[in-house]
XYZ file of C-alpha atoms in Angstrom:
353
model
C 200.554 -57.047 91.776
C 198.243 -57.430 88.794
C 196.302 -54.331 89.794
C 199.507 -52.321 90.141
C 200.762 -53.440 86.746
C 197.452 -52.611 85.122
C 197.446 -49.122 86.646
C 201.005 -48.397 85.500
C 200.277 -49.673 81.998
C 197.176 -47.513 81.805
C 199.219 -44.433 82.767
C 201.890 -45.259 80.163
C 199.574 -45.879 77.218
C 196.672 -43.572 78.020
C 198.167 -40.654 76.095
C 198.653 -42.745 72.960
C 194.906 -43.202 72.627
C 194.670 -39.537 71.619
C 195.281 -38.229 68.079
C 198.918 -37.492 67.219
C 198.332 -33.728 66.883
C 196.921 -33.592 70.411
C 199.862 -35.555 71.790
C 202.246 -33.077 70.167
C 200.457 -29.749 70.658
C 198.244 -30.096 73.736
C 201.060 -30.786 76.175
C 202.875 -28.911 78.933
C 206.024 -28.950 76.797
C 204.209 -27.258 73.912
C 202.764 -24.700 76.331
C 206.250 -23.846 77.653
C 207.605 -23.488 74.111
C 204.679 -21.211 73.220
C 205.280 -19.134 76.367
C 208.987 -18.857 75.493
C 208.107 -17.579 72.009
C 205.648 -15.093 73.530
C 208.225 -13.779 76.033
C 210.806 -13.354 73.251
C 208.295 -11.522 71.047
C 207.225 -9.164 73.847
C 210.858 -8.514 74.861
C 211.848 -7.747 71.276
C 208.993 -5.273 71.005
C 209.355 -3.546 74.376
C 212.869 -3.989 75.810
C 215.644 -1.829 74.477
C 218.746 -3.675 73.219
C 217.146 -7.087 73.693
C 217.687 -7.750 69.987
C 221.413 -7.036 70.300
C 223.745 -9.939 69.354
C 225.570 -9.282 72.622
C 222.362 -10.032 74.545
C 222.065 -13.404 72.820
C 225.695 -14.209 73.589
C 225.504 -13.366 77.293
C 222.121 -15.060 77.674
C 223.350 -18.359 76.247
C 226.639 -18.166 78.169
C 224.790 -17.670 81.437
C 222.339 -20.539 80.916
C 224.902 -22.976 79.449
C 225.796 -24.642 82.807
C 222.085 -24.959 83.618
C 221.338 -26.421 80.175
C 224.142 -28.962 80.574
C 223.220 -30.140 84.070
C 219.495 -30.176 83.260
C 220.093 -33.040 80.796
C 220.978 -35.733 83.373
C 218.756 -34.095 86.001
C 215.760 -34.674 83.721
C 216.490 -38.400 83.595
C 217.020 -38.556 87.354
C 213.733 -36.842 88.202
C 211.808 -38.953 85.664
C 213.079 -41.997 87.574
C 211.618 -40.430 90.762
C 214.961 -39.445 92.274
C 216.754 -36.118 92.696
C 220.329 -34.821 92.839
C 220.849 -31.705 94.941
C 224.635 -31.996 94.918
C 225.204 -30.882 91.299
C 226.208 -27.299 92.149
C 228.667 -28.526 94.767
C 230.172 -30.876 92.175
C 230.551 -27.863 89.866
C 232.362 -26.032 92.673
C 234.645 -28.989 93.442
C 235.389 -29.450 89.735
C 236.207 -25.744 89.480
C 238.619 -25.942 92.404
C 240.256 -29.064 90.949
C 240.780 -27.330 87.613
C 242.252 -24.249 89.299
C 244.596 -26.083 91.680
C 245.988 -28.428 89.035
C 246.438 -25.635 86.467
C 248.149 -23.518 89.104
C 250.461 -26.460 89.833
C 251.633 -26.468 86.210
C 249.383 -29.162 84.746
C 248.184 -28.698 81.153
C 244.664 -27.275 81.208
C 243.314 -30.187 79.159
C 244.636 -32.722 81.682
C 243.404 -30.641 84.621
C 239.963 -30.420 83.004
C 239.868 -34.177 82.366
C 240.808 -34.798 86.000
C 238.033 -32.431 87.121
C 235.498 -34.416 85.087
C 236.803 -37.620 86.706
C 236.310 -35.972 90.111
C 232.709 -35.286 89.075
C 232.289 -38.941 88.088
C 233.634 -40.038 91.484
C 231.106 -37.762 93.185
C 228.364 -39.347 91.081
C 229.599 -42.809 92.076
C 229.364 -41.825 95.758
C 225.777 -40.618 95.294
C 224.835 -43.664 93.248
C 226.357 -46.082 95.743
C 224.569 -44.549 98.720
C 221.223 -44.483 96.895
C 221.257 -47.825 95.074
C 223.496 -50.058 97.196
C 223.003 -48.703 100.708
C 219.364 -47.895 99.891
C 219.170 -44.356 101.264
C 216.704 -41.784 99.853
C 218.317 -39.620 97.175
C 216.962 -36.445 98.768
C 218.764 -37.168 102.061
C 221.915 -38.449 100.344
C 222.362 -35.493 98.022
C 221.617 -32.956 100.742
C 224.478 -34.564 102.646
C 226.847 -34.707 99.683
C 225.877 -31.142 98.746
C 227.475 -30.086 102.034
C 230.309 -32.640 101.776
C 231.484 -31.742 98.261
C 231.114 -28.019 98.924
C 233.048 -28.383 102.165
C 235.901 -30.163 100.379
C 235.966 -27.483 97.664
C 236.057 -24.620 100.163
C 238.561 -26.491 102.337
C 240.991 -26.926 99.434
C 241.130 -23.224 98.549
C 239.765 -21.476 101.608
C 238.740 -17.915 100.818
C 241.298 -17.518 98.047
C 240.624 -17.712 94.313
C 242.724 -18.815 91.371
C 242.318 -16.418 88.476
C 245.335 -17.104 86.261
C 244.552 -19.398 83.330
C 246.099 -19.592 79.838
C 244.362 -17.111 77.557
C 243.919 -19.645 74.804
C 241.566 -21.614 77.066
C 239.653 -18.690 78.542
C 239.228 -17.258 75.039
C 237.919 -20.640 73.890
C 235.350 -20.673 76.718
C 234.207 -17.188 75.696
C 234.350 -17.779 71.942
C 231.339 -17.704 69.633
C 230.596 -19.908 66.658
C 232.204 -17.971 63.775
C 229.832 -15.474 62.200
C 227.157 -15.854 64.879
C 226.406 -14.522 68.369
C 225.994 -18.122 69.597
C 228.663 -19.232 72.122
C 230.823 -22.178 71.112
C 229.731 -24.054 74.272
C 226.433 -24.658 72.478
C 228.198 -27.175 70.213
C 228.977 -29.689 72.999
C 225.605 -28.930 74.538
C 223.749 -29.786 71.318
C 225.778 -32.993 70.976
C 224.982 -33.993 74.569
C 221.324 -32.997 74.146
C 221.013 -35.271 71.111
C 222.682 -38.136 72.990
C 220.432 -37.712 76.029
C 217.307 -37.282 73.885
C 218.023 -40.494 71.975
C 218.830 -42.269 75.250
C 215.620 -41.108 76.915
C 213.107 -41.268 74.088
C 214.359 -43.944 71.690
C 216.032 -46.696 73.725
C 214.933 -49.430 76.155
C 217.033 -47.651 78.811
C 214.908 -44.526 78.467
C 211.672 -46.507 78.571
C 212.908 -48.179 81.733
C 213.294 -44.746 83.375
C 209.625 -43.947 82.766
C 208.646 -47.397 84.053
C 210.731 -46.916 87.221
C 209.241 -43.472 87.785
C 205.701 -44.784 87.373
C 206.159 -47.782 89.657
C 209.522 -49.093 90.849
C 208.196 -52.459 92.033
C 206.448 -53.124 88.735
C 209.629 -52.196 86.852
C 211.635 -54.670 88.933
C 209.170 -57.491 88.295
C 209.303 -56.727 84.563
C 213.054 -57.419 84.547
C 214.511 -53.893 84.845
C 217.621 -53.595 87.012
C 216.446 -50.554 88.943
C 219.574 -50.184 91.046
C 221.998 -50.311 88.123
C 219.857 -47.905 86.091
C 219.751 -45.297 88.849
C 223.467 -45.750 89.553
C 224.234 -44.913 85.908
C 222.083 -41.772 86.156
C 224.002 -40.409 89.148
C 227.333 -41.122 87.445
C 226.136 -39.266 84.328
C 225.018 -36.373 86.515
C 228.430 -36.211 88.173
C 230.269 -36.329 84.837
C 228.210 -33.549 83.232
C 228.410 -31.423 86.396
C 232.201 -31.864 86.348
C 232.319 -30.682 82.735
C 230.066 -27.716 83.602
C 232.485 -26.847 86.402
C 235.412 -26.717 83.957
C 233.438 -24.456 81.620
C 232.324 -22.229 84.515
C 235.938 -21.834 85.658
C 237.376 -20.951 82.263
C 234.462 -18.683 81.321
C 234.882 -16.477 84.380
C 238.641 -17.130 84.819
C 237.900 -17.897 88.425
C 238.276 -21.046 90.512
C 236.616 -20.738 93.925
C 235.092 -23.176 96.364
C 231.801 -21.278 96.358
C 231.407 -21.181 92.575
C 227.896 -21.993 91.301
C 226.367 -21.687 94.784
C 222.600 -22.263 94.468
C 222.798 -23.472 90.876
C 221.034 -26.720 91.783
C 217.831 -24.810 92.547
C 217.898 -23.107 89.141
C 218.399 -26.461 87.416
C 215.561 -28.175 89.281
C 213.260 -25.187 88.764
C 213.905 -25.268 85.018
C 213.366 -29.035 84.814
C 210.041 -28.857 86.650
C 208.969 -25.808 84.654
C 209.755 -27.780 81.497
C 207.065 -30.324 82.289
C 208.920 -33.059 84.205
C 206.840 -34.443 87.069
C 208.502 -34.260 90.486
C 206.749 -37.577 91.214
C 208.507 -39.283 88.300
C 207.324 -41.081 85.192
C 206.704 -38.020 83.021
C 208.713 -35.459 81.074
C 210.561 -34.712 77.849
C 213.900 -33.076 77.110
C 212.578 -30.507 74.615
C 210.283 -29.129 77.328
C 213.183 -28.896 79.783
C 215.387 -27.039 77.293
C 212.515 -24.640 76.644
C 212.093 -24.217 80.411
C 215.760 -23.285 80.875
C 215.616 -20.823 77.980
C 212.363 -19.349 79.306
C 213.850 -18.610 82.718
C 217.035 -17.231 81.134
C 215.192 -15.093 78.587
C 212.791 -13.711 81.163
C 215.659 -12.831 83.509
C 217.678 -11.201 80.733
C 214.728 -9.116 79.513
C 213.835 -7.971 83.018
C 217.423 -7.000 83.815
C 217.631 -4.943 80.614
C 214.344 -3.308 81.643
C 215.919 -2.262 84.948
C 214.175 -4.773 87.225
C 216.209 -5.781 90.297
C 217.439 -9.336 90.816
C 215.197 -9.772 93.884
C 212.078 -9.062 91.829
C 213.325 -11.379 89.082
C 213.733 -14.177 91.643
C 210.194 -13.568 92.902
C 208.766 -13.691 89.373
C 210.693 -16.878 88.585
C 209.498 -18.469 91.834
C 205.879 -17.582 91.123
C 206.215 -19.007 87.613
C 207.605 -22.268 88.991
C 204.922 -22.586 91.682
C 202.209 -21.877 89.123
C 203.687 -24.554 86.872
C 203.775 -27.212 89.607
C 200.330 -26.310 90.958
C 198.779 -26.325 87.483
C 200.270 -29.756 86.782
C 198.881 -31.129 90.047
C 195.498 -29.508 89.414
C 195.286 -30.919 85.897
C 196.249 -34.364 87.207
C 193.552 -34.161 89.891
C 190.915 -33.057 87.366
C 191.939 -35.859 85.016
C 191.604 -38.429 87.805
C 188.171 -37.056 88.690
C 187.113 -37.226 85.049
C 188.418 -40.796 84.669
C 186.661 -41.871 87.869
C 183.397 -40.272 86.724
C 183.589 -42.055 83.353
C 184.274 -45.346 85.147
C 181.251 -44.886 87.379
C 179.002 -44.099 84.423
C 180.203 -47.202 82.599
C 179.651 -49.259 85.748
C 176.085 -48.000 86.121
C 175.440 -48.593 82.428
C 176.742 -52.142 82.739
C 174.614 -52.784 85.799
C 171.509 -51.491 84.032
C 172.248 -53.716 81.032
C 172.626 -56.779 83.257
C 169.373 -55.965 85.075
C 167.578 -55.641 81.736
């Protein structure tokens, strides 16, 4: 146990031995931000109409659900878990909003109910993972199918497209005088809340500790089960809200809405520097990762590149990101081991002398 604790502590505090400028600039998050700036600069110089305000509006509208869901997903993956059911929760939330609005409910009440449905879905995931003790990968693959099946079963192949204009206009509205969609206001508020929660509270520090070593975290007094349960509930709530936005933005409630969105969210989170093995990551890198994928896709579409090629490029970028992280980790371990051996030999020589 002592050896395990020592190893985890070394991983936590190793980075803080470096100068502050290196901790801020020589990171994966900084590299993703720099790559995002480079892609924007190249697109502005070479892609026609990329600098149009309309491009900014549609880009941010398209990535808004991904940005929202990536916030809790970041915390979940840092704790060494995963939630593959988020897109299905979006679909079920969308169907709930459509059915209740169609039944004469006020949109605000229908939307609130849809968010509650998302919370219930998160409770189901959290219960199965933390109380029953099942792996989150297996659980959320199952609930991905379950929630999607319920959504499709409620509406079948039909779609609800009639919503009050005041609400659909609100979903499509921009911040006055800017090309920035109004949905960015709740996103920024949530991003600040999640950033403070992750980076400036004991709860956030506990997530890193759990991701580094769950057993060590438990022995240090962290309630691992309760912490993970909260994360899945947060994921369900935000996914429910994203489902309401998705429905009103496109004026369309369908059981298959947001199909495959979970893969885009996870890809962006991993691209943003979060380790799939847990214990590492930062929200600013994830936000940059989402914007990088969205910006790259938008620029390529304006340049006439087909969606299949865009998917290939995005996939290659993600694989390169994961492989580079693993390679850097392996090289760092080799370097640390080599330094340890040299110190051991030096100590042995000193004792012999």
